[in-house]
């Protein structure tokens, strides 16, 4: 057999293993043009036909191969599989094939065992494949191709200790020879062990010896991607397309690159179109491959509506061609729900649930739709039932996330919802441990799902940016850690970038937030939310002229900005800050009339609406404007309306805390203290209430003992580093640095990697004139700050 023939056979086996059934069929036909009666090539052609679900055609081809010694065994095993796939099962034929299998197996030659092992490996029966190849190695006294196959069987095992043994067999199979399949196996092995330079060396041997062997170039492209070398990845992808303009893998990776690194909507859409064309022409009857190759793009399409339409249209065509494929219907449901298109998502999840396969994922999606449509009781009931299922199947991050959604929306404790969100994140990232950068990595990263989790966290975070000296909310730090690996590998994805900017804004990192938003606006100058957040940053910086300029710039790029209630709210806040209270009151009274969005968050609204939290902010800003304008009676009336409207909702405590400020402005400290005493440790704003109470005791009552007592109570009811820091800060405020040091030291022992804590210890040492110690702690704080932001796994490479 010539080198061309060996590379043809290696291509066929590679395509079989990758489930490229039409490619198998075409490559086998190319071989049969040269060797018209070759039974092995005929077997591979029959395997391709079987993979395309043309069962009766495959049976017809396989039956003619039972008489040849090399293919008799694999043909019988394949026939057994084919008959079991028929709508009407021929029990008599299966019985005859079973008897025939026992007979043939007893006298099978080495090559017959080899092809039988190959088929079993293709079908995912690793243990049976290993049994057959071991028998083959005994019969044929250690055939090199037998060792190569055994290496591949072990390499593709899901048991790490078995994978590690594969290299021994691959080495034996490639000793003194340049067996293409064996060298490809070695390269793959080195990739699984993160030895990218070793893998590249082996792949280069293959491309040098077999310049037309495309699978080696595809592996090389994937290898450069695993090394996070995008430049060479793209260059290799272009080389592949010069040889094969419809190469599925090349178009997939070029599409992913455009979505995560470049963000050019038109080019991304072109590359996705080419990927879809390659799949529909190159693998016309292969729904599982269609789904596998489009999944990464589906997970990355984000705000790209053209790409979203291309992907959903392609998946719909795939489903219509194979209406029994529940996985495709489930993916369509997921694709729509991540776009908040709940009606469409619900229809596809129902379609998937009619079919048995993958029913749990479809049921989870259906529950998600119920939550977004406000059917919380029904969703809670279903989730309770699924808790039992998870005990046997293992926990699902989506189901845990849905439990968090229900906990948050049914006004349960913040701690329960955030604990569930944390668990969902940990489950999500645990599925990615050890994965190198690849389409599979992006599929499992699922950036928009992480954005959903991040947005849920933000409901429990402060609504205004952190003041200088104030601690960053631990929840904001958690959101930053969740989004960090996403922004690192997908810097052109708008949603994670925007939420990261929100987190930086609320954490008080205003300049960092601005630079992140600038990147958002470079990617899409019409992005309304980015313009509005940019104007809020200028407002927080006290730059009212730039705040107004930014709002108008947003309008010039997208006139719909003016329809957004937040546009008018920011404008009113700026007017308040510049002392134009009358105009601020007029603007706020106008947007108070905007309806509040209800539970159907997923439904596309027909006109402007505000979320309950935004309405609460508008009312409180109006109270503040009226107070500053001297209209205390009207301010009190609006406050009472807010109290009535938000009673029993998550915003209730926020309204109460604002009411305290109103009471203080009227000189009624006793009323303010009484309101604050009504806030319990189980309520979200307990810490804020204690801080306000302490401030009243210190500045109004001038009572240092009660001031410190507030923070002592906080530490008692909510023990943790955050409460300890507040107590330490309180001691520093009343010039008792020695007591502050005691508290800080205790907190430091529990949390030695908190830069803000270490810095505070340094400040306390300065106050006690221990300057050498102070310098040591300041240096340590700087060192820790440089290491922050490392949390969840980023791809190895």
Tab-separated table of C-alpha atoms in Angstrom, residues 536-788:
chain	number	residue	atom	x	y	z
A	536	UNK	CA	-23.864	57.686	35.726
A	537	UNK	CA	-20.087	57.434	36.187
A	538	UNK	CA	-19.622	61.104	35.254
A	539	UNK	CA	-22.469	61.935	37.657
A	540	UNK	CA	-20.697	60.020	40.473
A	541	UNK	CA	-17.475	61.908	39.653
A	542	UNK	CA	-19.317	65.223	39.943
A	543	UNK	CA	-18.687	66.000	36.282
A	544	UNK	CA	-22.224	67.160	35.439
A	545	UNK	CA	-21.306	68.702	32.074
A	546	UNK	CA	-19.829	65.385	30.839
A	547	UNK	CA	-22.822	63.526	32.308
A	548	UNK	CA	-25.173	65.610	30.110
A	549	UNK	CA	-22.822	65.363	27.114
A	550	UNK	CA	-22.717	61.574	27.466
A	551	UNK	CA	-26.529	61.357	27.564
A	552	UNK	CA	-26.812	63.438	24.388
A	553	UNK	CA	-24.040	61.401	22.712
A	554	UNK	CA	-26.103	58.308	23.437
A	555	UNK	CA	-29.117	59.965	21.818
A	556	UNK	CA	-27.061	60.844	18.707
A	557	UNK	CA	-26.073	57.168	18.286
A	558	UNK	CA	-29.440	55.719	19.218
A	559	UNK	CA	-32.517	57.947	19.496
A	560	UNK	CA	-34.223	55.257	21.604
A	561	UNK	CA	-32.066	56.324	24.566
A	562	UNK	CA	-34.664	59.043	25.208
A	563	UNK	CA	-37.367	56.392	25.611
A	564	UNK	CA	-35.426	54.844	28.470
A	565	UNK	CA	-36.696	55.973	31.922
A	566	UNK	CA	-33.134	55.677	33.238
A	567	UNK	CA	-32.108	58.478	30.826
A	568	UNK	CA	-34.526	60.875	32.566
A	569	UNK	CA	-33.637	59.547	36.026
A	570	UNK	CA	-29.918	60.264	35.499
A	571	UNK	CA	-30.805	63.697	34.116
A	572	UNK	CA	-32.917	64.385	37.234
A	573	UNK	CA	-30.097	63.274	39.549
A	574	UNK	CA	-27.683	65.610	37.758
A	575	UNK	CA	-30.184	68.474	38.147
A	576	UNK	CA	-30.509	67.639	41.861
A	577	UNK	CA	-26.731	67.705	42.277
A	578	UNK	CA	-26.439	71.095	40.541
A	579	UNK	CA	-29.201	72.605	42.709
A	580	UNK	CA	-31.919	72.811	40.021
A	581	UNK	CA	-34.439	71.099	42.296
A	582	UNK	CA	-37.566	72.386	40.551
A	583	UNK	CA	-36.512	70.921	37.167
A	584	UNK	CA	-35.416	67.677	38.860
A	585	UNK	CA	-38.842	67.363	40.555
A	586	UNK	CA	-40.604	68.003	37.220
A	587	UNK	CA	-38.545	65.287	35.445
A	588	UNK	CA	-39.008	62.740	38.256
A	589	UNK	CA	-42.766	63.326	38.411
A	590	UNK	CA	-42.905	62.615	34.672
A	591	UNK	CA	-41.149	59.213	34.945
A	592	UNK	CA	-43.138	58.177	38.028
A	593	UNK	CA	-46.001	57.588	35.571
A	594	UNK	CA	-43.984	54.923	33.691
A	595	UNK	CA	-45.461	51.472	34.521
A	596	UNK	CA	-43.502	48.982	36.619
A	597	UNK	CA	-42.561	45.717	34.893
A	598	UNK	CA	-44.098	42.723	36.642
A	599	UNK	CA	-43.033	39.114	36.891
A	600	UNK	CA	-43.074	38.463	33.145
A	601	UNK	CA	-39.517	39.685	32.784
A	602	UNK	CA	-38.956	37.496	29.777
A	603	UNK	CA	-41.757	39.032	27.754
A	604	UNK	CA	-40.693	41.769	25.370
A	605	UNK	CA	-42.380	44.915	26.636
A	606	UNK	CA	-44.515	46.999	24.307
A	607	UNK	CA	-43.382	50.310	25.786
A	608	UNK	CA	-41.045	51.792	28.389
A	609	UNK	CA	-41.239	50.235	31.841
A	610	UNK	CA	-39.113	50.217	34.986
A	611	UNK	CA	-38.126	47.388	37.295
A	612	UNK	CA	-39.426	47.636	40.898
A	613	UNK	CA	-35.901	48.475	42.148
A	614	UNK	CA	-35.656	51.319	39.587
A	615	UNK	CA	-39.080	52.669	40.586
A	616	UNK	CA	-37.975	52.660	44.230
A	617	UNK	CA	-34.868	54.677	43.235
A	618	UNK	CA	-37.027	57.203	41.334
A	619	UNK	CA	-39.354	57.706	44.319
A	620	UNK	CA	-36.443	58.097	46.737
A	621	UNK	CA	-34.727	60.611	44.434
A	622	UNK	CA	-37.990	62.585	44.274
A	623	UNK	CA	-38.202	62.565	48.099
A	624	UNK	CA	-34.617	63.899	48.211
A	625	UNK	CA	-35.351	66.637	45.619
A	626	UNK	CA	-38.477	67.739	47.491
A	627	UNK	CA	-36.588	67.767	50.803
A	628	UNK	CA	-33.750	69.845	49.348
A	629	UNK	CA	-36.333	72.202	47.806
A	630	UNK	CA	-37.861	72.746	51.259
A	631	UNK	CA	-41.080	70.850	50.439
A	632	UNK	CA	-40.944	68.580	53.486
A	633	UNK	CA	-44.704	67.962	53.598
A	634	UNK	CA	-44.765	66.740	49.969
A	635	UNK	CA	-41.550	64.725	50.569
A	636	UNK	CA	-43.196	62.980	53.548
A	637	UNK	CA	-46.308	62.221	51.444
A	638	UNK	CA	-44.229	60.630	48.616
A	639	UNK	CA	-42.235	58.663	51.199
A	640	UNK	CA	-45.463	57.307	52.684
A	641	UNK	CA	-46.611	56.290	49.170
A	642	UNK	CA	-43.297	54.471	48.696
A	643	UNK	CA	-43.658	52.695	52.075
A	644	UNK	CA	-47.178	51.516	51.137
A	645	UNK	CA	-46.187	50.470	47.615
A	646	UNK	CA	-43.091	48.472	48.589
A	647	UNK	CA	-44.331	46.926	51.818
A	648	UNK	CA	-43.430	43.207	51.858
A	649	UNK	CA	-41.077	43.475	48.836
A	650	UNK	CA	-37.259	43.272	48.616
A	651	UNK	CA	-37.193	47.102	48.381
A	652	UNK	CA	-38.983	47.612	51.716
A	653	UNK	CA	-35.845	47.904	53.843
A	654	UNK	CA	-34.229	50.296	51.368
A	655	UNK	CA	-37.273	52.577	51.683
A	656	UNK	CA	-37.079	52.340	55.491
A	657	UNK	CA	-33.405	53.345	55.497
A	658	UNK	CA	-34.188	56.341	53.228
A	659	UNK	CA	-37.069	57.273	55.552
A	660	UNK	CA	-34.504	57.476	58.354
A	661	UNK	CA	-32.667	60.206	56.404
A	662	UNK	CA	-35.944	62.107	55.980
A	663	UNK	CA	-36.639	61.868	59.711
A	664	UNK	CA	-33.111	63.117	60.492
A	665	UNK	CA	-33.544	66.072	58.113
A	666	UNK	CA	-36.595	67.020	60.169
A	667	UNK	CA	-34.459	66.766	63.326
A	668	UNK	CA	-36.291	63.674	64.587
A	669	UNK	CA	-33.402	61.409	65.701
A	670	UNK	CA	-35.652	59.361	68.024
A	671	UNK	CA	-37.989	58.393	65.164
A	672	UNK	CA	-34.957	57.547	62.991
A	673	UNK	CA	-33.502	55.288	65.716
A	674	UNK	CA	-36.858	53.558	66.272
A	675	UNK	CA	-37.141	52.743	62.559
A	676	UNK	CA	-33.590	51.375	62.479
A	677	UNK	CA	-34.181	49.197	65.560
A	678	UNK	CA	-36.989	47.470	63.629
A	679	UNK	CA	-34.477	46.058	61.090
A	680	UNK	CA	-33.400	42.535	62.111
A	681	UNK	CA	-30.138	40.623	61.397
A	682	UNK	CA	-32.027	38.413	58.908
A	683	UNK	CA	-32.823	41.360	56.626
A	684	UNK	CA	-30.493	42.358	53.762
A	685	UNK	CA	-29.767	45.928	54.910
A	686	UNK	CA	-29.059	45.097	58.572
A	687	UNK	CA	-25.406	46.162	58.206
A	688	UNK	CA	-26.384	49.484	56.593
A	689	UNK	CA	-28.986	50.054	59.347
A	690	UNK	CA	-26.382	49.470	62.084
A	691	UNK	CA	-23.961	51.866	60.345
A	692	UNK	CA	-26.678	54.583	60.218
A	693	UNK	CA	-27.598	53.969	63.854
A	694	UNK	CA	-23.939	54.232	64.863
A	695	UNK	CA	-23.601	57.489	62.907
A	696	UNK	CA	-26.606	58.978	64.784
A	697	UNK	CA	-25.130	57.964	68.159
A	698	UNK	CA	-21.735	59.471	67.256
A	699	UNK	CA	-22.709	62.695	65.463
A	700	UNK	CA	-26.142	63.543	66.917
A	701	UNK	CA	-26.117	61.980	70.375
A	702	UNK	CA	-22.304	62.216	70.845
A	703	UNK	CA	-22.426	58.833	72.644
A	704	UNK	CA	-19.209	56.890	71.895
A	705	UNK	CA	-20.266	53.854	73.959
A	706	UNK	CA	-23.505	53.317	71.995
A	707	UNK	CA	-21.621	54.057	68.752
A	708	UNK	CA	-19.187	51.174	69.380
A	709	UNK	CA	-22.074	49.052	70.724
A	710	UNK	CA	-23.725	49.090	67.282
A	711	UNK	CA	-20.649	47.489	65.686
A	712	UNK	CA	-20.270	45.020	68.588
A	713	UNK	CA	-23.865	43.875	67.943
A	714	UNK	CA	-23.128	43.620	64.224
A	715	UNK	CA	-20.134	41.334	64.919
A	716	UNK	CA	-22.279	39.245	67.262
A	717	UNK	CA	-25.185	38.757	64.827
A	718	UNK	CA	-23.257	38.714	61.524
A	719	UNK	CA	-19.749	37.492	62.421
A	720	UNK	CA	-17.224	37.647	59.590
A	721	UNK	CA	-14.346	39.690	58.147
A	722	UNK	CA	-16.644	42.473	56.876
A	723	UNK	CA	-18.226	43.089	60.327
A	724	UNK	CA	-14.799	42.908	62.028
A	725	UNK	CA	-13.418	45.519	59.642
A	726	UNK	CA	-16.316	47.858	60.425
A	727	UNK	CA	-15.697	47.450	64.180
A	728	UNK	CA	-11.979	48.084	63.693
A	729	UNK	CA	-12.749	51.182	61.597
A	730	UNK	CA	-15.118	52.410	64.332
A	731	UNK	CA	-12.332	52.183	66.925
A	732	UNK	CA	-10.044	54.109	64.545
A	733	UNK	CA	-12.742	56.810	64.145
A	734	UNK	CA	-12.782	57.444	67.925
A	735	UNK	CA	-8.968	57.470	68.115
A	736	UNK	CA	-8.517	54.059	69.773
A	737	UNK	CA	-5.990	52.425	67.399
A	738	UNK	CA	-4.829	49.821	69.969
A	739	UNK	CA	-8.350	48.352	70.203
A	740	UNK	CA	-8.670	48.601	66.407
A	741	UNK	CA	-5.453	46.561	66.068
A	742	UNK	CA	-6.857	43.800	68.278
A	743	UNK	CA	-9.932	43.495	66.043
A	744	UNK	CA	-7.935	43.762	62.797
A	745	UNK	CA	-5.423	41.123	63.982
A	746	UNK	CA	-8.197	38.660	64.740
A	747	UNK	CA	-9.745	39.279	61.317
A	748	UNK	CA	-6.292	38.981	59.669
A	749	UNK	CA	-5.747	35.517	61.172
A	750	UNK	CA	-8.970	34.381	59.449
A	751	UNK	CA	-8.352	36.217	56.181
A	752	UNK	CA	-4.640	36.981	55.566
A	753	UNK	CA	-5.139	37.675	51.846
A	754	UNK	CA	-7.471	40.688	52.138
A	755	UNK	CA	-5.527	43.723	50.862
A	756	UNK	CA	-7.907	46.308	52.385
A	757	UNK	CA	-7.585	44.644	55.816
A	758	UNK	CA	-3.780	44.507	55.638
A	759	UNK	CA	-3.738	48.189	54.603
A	760	UNK	CA	-5.929	49.116	57.596
A	761	UNK	CA	-3.547	47.327	59.963
A	762	UNK	CA	-0.799	49.489	58.470
A	763	UNK	CA	-2.853	52.634	59.180
A	764	UNK	CA	-3.421	51.515	62.788
A	765	UNK	CA	0.310	50.988	63.292
A	766	UNK	CA	0.946	54.520	62.000
A	767	UNK	CA	-1.513	55.867	64.594
A	768	UNK	CA	0.360	53.958	67.321
A	769	UNK	CA	3.697	55.256	65.910
A	770	UNK	CA	4.963	51.752	64.985
A	771	UNK	CA	6.214	52.873	61.591
A	772	UNK	CA	8.407	49.859	60.688
A	773	UNK	CA	5.457	47.496	61.143
A	774	UNK	CA	3.231	49.909	59.222
A	775	UNK	CA	5.592	49.850	56.214
A	776	UNK	CA	5.655	46.014	56.233
A	777	UNK	CA	1.839	45.863	56.129
A	778	UNK	CA	1.551	48.531	53.406
A	779	UNK	CA	4.019	46.580	51.227
A	780	UNK	CA	2.103	43.344	51.882
A	781	UNK	CA	-1.162	45.073	50.918
A	782	UNK	CA	0.325	46.248	47.606
A	783	UNK	CA	1.578	42.739	46.847
A	784	UNK	CA	-1.853	41.179	47.562
A	785	UNK	CA	-3.631	43.825	45.424
A	786	UNK	CA	-1.496	42.783	42.473
A	787	UNK	CA	-2.681	39.186	42.808
A	788	UNK	CA	-6.418	39.870	43.233
